[in-house]
GROMACS .gro file of C-alpha atoms in nm:
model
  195
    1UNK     CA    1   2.913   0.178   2.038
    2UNK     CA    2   3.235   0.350   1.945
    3UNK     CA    3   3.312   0.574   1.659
    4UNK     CA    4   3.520   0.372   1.505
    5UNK     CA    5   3.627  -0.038   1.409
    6UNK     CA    6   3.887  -0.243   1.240
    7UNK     CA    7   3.801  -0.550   1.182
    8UNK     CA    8   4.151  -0.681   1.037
    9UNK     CA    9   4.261  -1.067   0.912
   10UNK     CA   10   4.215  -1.307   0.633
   11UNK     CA   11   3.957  -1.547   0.803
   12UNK     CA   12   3.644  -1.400   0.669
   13UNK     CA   13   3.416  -1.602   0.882
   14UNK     CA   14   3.588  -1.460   1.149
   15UNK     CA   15   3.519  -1.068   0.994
   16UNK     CA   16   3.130  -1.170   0.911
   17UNK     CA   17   3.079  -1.287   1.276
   18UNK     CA   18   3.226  -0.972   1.424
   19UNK     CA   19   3.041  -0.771   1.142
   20UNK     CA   20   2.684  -0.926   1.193
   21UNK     CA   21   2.717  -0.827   1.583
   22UNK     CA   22   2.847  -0.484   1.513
   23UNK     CA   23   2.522  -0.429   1.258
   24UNK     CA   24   2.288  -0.589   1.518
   25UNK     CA   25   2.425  -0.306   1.813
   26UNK     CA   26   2.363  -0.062   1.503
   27UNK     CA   27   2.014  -0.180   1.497
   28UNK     CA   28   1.942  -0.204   1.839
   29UNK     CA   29   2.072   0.134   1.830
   30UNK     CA   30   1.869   0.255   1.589
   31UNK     CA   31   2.127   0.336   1.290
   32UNK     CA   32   2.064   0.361   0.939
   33UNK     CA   33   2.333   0.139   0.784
   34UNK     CA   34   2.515   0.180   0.471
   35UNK     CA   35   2.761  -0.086   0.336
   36UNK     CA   36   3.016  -0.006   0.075
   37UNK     CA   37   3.253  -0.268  -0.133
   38UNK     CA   38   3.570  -0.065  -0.128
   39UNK     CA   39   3.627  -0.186  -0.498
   40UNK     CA   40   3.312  -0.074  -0.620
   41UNK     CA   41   3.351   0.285  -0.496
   42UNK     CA   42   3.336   0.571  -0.710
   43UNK     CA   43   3.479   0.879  -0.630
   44UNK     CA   44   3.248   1.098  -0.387
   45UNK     CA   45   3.105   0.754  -0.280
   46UNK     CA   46   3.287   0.738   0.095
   47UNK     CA   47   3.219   1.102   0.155
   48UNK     CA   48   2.909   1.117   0.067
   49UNK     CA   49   2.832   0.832   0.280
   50UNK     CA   50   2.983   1.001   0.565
   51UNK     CA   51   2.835   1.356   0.529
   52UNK     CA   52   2.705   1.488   0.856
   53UNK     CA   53   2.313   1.395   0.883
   54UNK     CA   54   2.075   1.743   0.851
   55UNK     CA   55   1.871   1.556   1.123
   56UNK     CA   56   2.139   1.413   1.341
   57UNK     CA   57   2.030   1.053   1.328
   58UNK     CA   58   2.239   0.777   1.444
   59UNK     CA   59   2.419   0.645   1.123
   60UNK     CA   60   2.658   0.370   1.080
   61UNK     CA   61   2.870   0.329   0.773
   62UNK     CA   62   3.044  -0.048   0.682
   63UNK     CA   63   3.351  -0.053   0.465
   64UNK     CA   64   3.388  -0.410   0.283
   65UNK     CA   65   3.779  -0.482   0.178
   66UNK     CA   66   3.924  -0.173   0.247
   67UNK     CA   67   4.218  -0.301   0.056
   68UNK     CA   68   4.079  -0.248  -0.256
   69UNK     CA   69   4.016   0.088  -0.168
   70UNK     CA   70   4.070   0.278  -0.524
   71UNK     CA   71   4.360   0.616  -0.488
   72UNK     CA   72   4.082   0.837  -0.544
   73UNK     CA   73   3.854   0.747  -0.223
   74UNK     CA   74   4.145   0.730   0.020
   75UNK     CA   75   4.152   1.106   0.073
   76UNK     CA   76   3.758   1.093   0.166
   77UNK     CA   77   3.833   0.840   0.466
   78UNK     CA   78   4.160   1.057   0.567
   79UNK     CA   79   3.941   1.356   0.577
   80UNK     CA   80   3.672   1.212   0.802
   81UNK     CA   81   3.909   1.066   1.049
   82UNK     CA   82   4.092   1.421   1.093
   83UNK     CA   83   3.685   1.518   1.194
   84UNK     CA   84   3.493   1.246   1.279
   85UNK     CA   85   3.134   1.288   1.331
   86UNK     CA   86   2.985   1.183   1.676
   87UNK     CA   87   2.664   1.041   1.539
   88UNK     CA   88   2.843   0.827   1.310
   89UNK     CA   89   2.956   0.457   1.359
   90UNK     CA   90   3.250   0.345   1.072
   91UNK     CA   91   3.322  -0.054   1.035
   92UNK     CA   92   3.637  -0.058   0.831
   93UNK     CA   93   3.671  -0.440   0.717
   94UNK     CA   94   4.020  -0.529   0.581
   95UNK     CA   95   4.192  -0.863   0.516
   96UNK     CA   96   4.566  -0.777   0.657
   97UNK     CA   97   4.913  -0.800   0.426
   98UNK     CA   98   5.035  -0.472   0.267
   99UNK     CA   99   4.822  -0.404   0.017
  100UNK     CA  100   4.640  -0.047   0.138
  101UNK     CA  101   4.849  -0.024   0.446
  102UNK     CA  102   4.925   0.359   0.472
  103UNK     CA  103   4.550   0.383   0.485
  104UNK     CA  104   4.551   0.111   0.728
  105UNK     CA  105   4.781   0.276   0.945
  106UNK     CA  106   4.620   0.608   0.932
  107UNK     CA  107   4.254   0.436   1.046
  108UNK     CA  108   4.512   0.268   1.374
  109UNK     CA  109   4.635   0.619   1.449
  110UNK     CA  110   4.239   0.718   1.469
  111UNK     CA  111   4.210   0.472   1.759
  112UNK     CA  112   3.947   0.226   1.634
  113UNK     CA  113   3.842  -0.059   1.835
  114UNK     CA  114   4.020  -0.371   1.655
  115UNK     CA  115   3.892  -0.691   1.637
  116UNK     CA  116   4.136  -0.942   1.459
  117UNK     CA  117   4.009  -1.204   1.218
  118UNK     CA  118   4.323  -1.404   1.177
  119UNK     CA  119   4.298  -1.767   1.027
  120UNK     CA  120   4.217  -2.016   1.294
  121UNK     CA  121   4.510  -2.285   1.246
  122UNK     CA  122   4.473  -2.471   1.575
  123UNK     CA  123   4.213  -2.778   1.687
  124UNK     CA  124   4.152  -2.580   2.027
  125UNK     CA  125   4.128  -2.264   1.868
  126UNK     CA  126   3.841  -2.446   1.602
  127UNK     CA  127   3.642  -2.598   1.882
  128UNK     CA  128   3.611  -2.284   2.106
  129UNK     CA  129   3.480  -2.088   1.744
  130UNK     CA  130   3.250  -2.372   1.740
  131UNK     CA  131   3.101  -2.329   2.095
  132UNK     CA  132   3.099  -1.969   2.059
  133UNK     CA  133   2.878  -2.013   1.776
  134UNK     CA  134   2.662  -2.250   1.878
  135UNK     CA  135   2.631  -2.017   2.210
  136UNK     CA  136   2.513  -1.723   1.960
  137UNK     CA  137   2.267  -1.960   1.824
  138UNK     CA  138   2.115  -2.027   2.222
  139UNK     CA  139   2.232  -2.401   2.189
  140UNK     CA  140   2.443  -2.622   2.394
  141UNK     CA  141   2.701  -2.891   2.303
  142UNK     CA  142   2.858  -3.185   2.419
  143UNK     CA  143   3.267  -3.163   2.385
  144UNK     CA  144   3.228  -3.499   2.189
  145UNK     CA  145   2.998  -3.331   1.952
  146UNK     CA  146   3.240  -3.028   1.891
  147UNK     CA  147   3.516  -3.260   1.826
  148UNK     CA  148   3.255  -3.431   1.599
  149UNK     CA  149   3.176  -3.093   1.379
  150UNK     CA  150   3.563  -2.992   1.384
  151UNK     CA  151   3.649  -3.328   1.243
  152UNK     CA  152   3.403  -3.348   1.026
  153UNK     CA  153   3.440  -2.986   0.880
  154UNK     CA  154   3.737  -2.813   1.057
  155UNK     CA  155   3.967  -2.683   0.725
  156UNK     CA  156   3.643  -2.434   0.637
  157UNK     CA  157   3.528  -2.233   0.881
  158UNK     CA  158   3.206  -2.126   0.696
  159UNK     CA  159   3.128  -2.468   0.665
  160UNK     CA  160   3.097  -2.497   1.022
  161UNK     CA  161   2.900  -2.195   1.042
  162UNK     CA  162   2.613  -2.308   0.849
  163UNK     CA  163   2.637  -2.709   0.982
  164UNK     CA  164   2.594  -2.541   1.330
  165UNK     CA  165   2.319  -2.277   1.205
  166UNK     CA  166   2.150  -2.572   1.046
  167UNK     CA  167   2.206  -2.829   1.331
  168UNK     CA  168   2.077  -2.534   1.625
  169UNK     CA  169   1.751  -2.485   1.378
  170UNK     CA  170   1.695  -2.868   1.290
  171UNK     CA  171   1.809  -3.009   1.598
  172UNK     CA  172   1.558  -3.088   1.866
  173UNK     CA  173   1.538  -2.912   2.188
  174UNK     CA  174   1.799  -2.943   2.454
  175UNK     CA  175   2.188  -3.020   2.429
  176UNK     CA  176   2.333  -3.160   2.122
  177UNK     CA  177   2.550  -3.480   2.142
  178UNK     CA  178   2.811  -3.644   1.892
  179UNK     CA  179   2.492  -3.877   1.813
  180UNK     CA  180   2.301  -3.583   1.639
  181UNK     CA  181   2.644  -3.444   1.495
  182UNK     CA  182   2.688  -3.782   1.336
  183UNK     CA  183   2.350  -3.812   1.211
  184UNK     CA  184   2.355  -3.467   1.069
  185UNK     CA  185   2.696  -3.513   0.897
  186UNK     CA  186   2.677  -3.888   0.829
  187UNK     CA  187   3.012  -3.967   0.944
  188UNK     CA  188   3.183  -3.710   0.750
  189UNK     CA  189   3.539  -3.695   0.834
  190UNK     CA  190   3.825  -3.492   0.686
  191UNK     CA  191   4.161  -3.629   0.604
  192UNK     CA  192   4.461  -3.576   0.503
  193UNK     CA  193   4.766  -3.770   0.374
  194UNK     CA  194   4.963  -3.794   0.665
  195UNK     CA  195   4.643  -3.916   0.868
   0.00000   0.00000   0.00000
């Protein structure tokens, strides 16, 4: 794992996909994880949380909405990243636009790995989230039946999430078709007004 990520955009079912597999390598590896909400940090919080460990244990610290970061706590995240501490993992999760950008910028000078999370606006781009996730769930799908979920749910992304969670648990064994999509969504289909 590296020392340091950026997971940076507005689609937040984007940010808790890349999240949950950068806490499950923290697992795997071992590392006791902390997770802060930015807005909810006191002063001392952040550096606290990113003291060196007395026994050198593999730690990993996740930052929710960095950009509600209060003044006060920006200095603690400036101060690691001019000594950053090898046993340490740091998740910085921010949604993009201006707000908290000179911190922003600082963290990109640091060289974190970044993963964007920028909303998903194309039918193409919809279906291949859709097989990805059904991949992470060790299910298969028809293209018909990913068509089928991103008509029937494509304007929310966590939406989709949990009808695929739910259809790769409830579904029975071996690939799922449009048939099963259907009967799981009962021929839910969005519109719009110029459809």
């Amino acid at each position: 794992m590296n020392s340091l990520y950026l997971l940076l955009g507005s689609e937040g079912a984007l940010a808790d996909r890349a999240l949950a597999k950068l806490t499950a390598q923290c697992k795997e590896e071992k590392a006791e994880i902390t997770t802060v909400a930015a807005s909810e940090a006191n002063p001392g919080d952040i550096a606290d949380a990113l003291a060196p460990s007395l026994f050198s244990e593999r730690r990993a610290l996740v930052i929710k909405d960095l950009q509600d970061l209060p003044e006060d706590s920006k200095d603690e995240i400036l101060r690691y990243l001019a000594a950053p501490d090898p046993t340490m993992t740091v998740i910085f999760v921010h949604k993009g636009g201006v707000k908290g950008k000179a911190l922003l910028e600082a963290i990109k000078k640091a060289k974190p790995e970044i993963v964007l999370c920028d909303a998903i606006k194309k039918e193409t781009d919809k279906e291949s989230f859709v097989k990805d996730l059904f991949l992470d769930a060790g299910r298969k799908a028809t293209p018909g039946a990913v068509k089928a979920l991103v008509g029937a749910l494509g304007s929310d992304l966590r939406e989709l999430q949990q009808a695929i969670s739910q259809l790769s648990l409830d579904a029975p064994v071996g690939v799922i078709d449009e048939n099963l999509v259907d009967k799981f969504q009962r021929g839910r289909i969005e519109t719009t007004g110029f459809d």
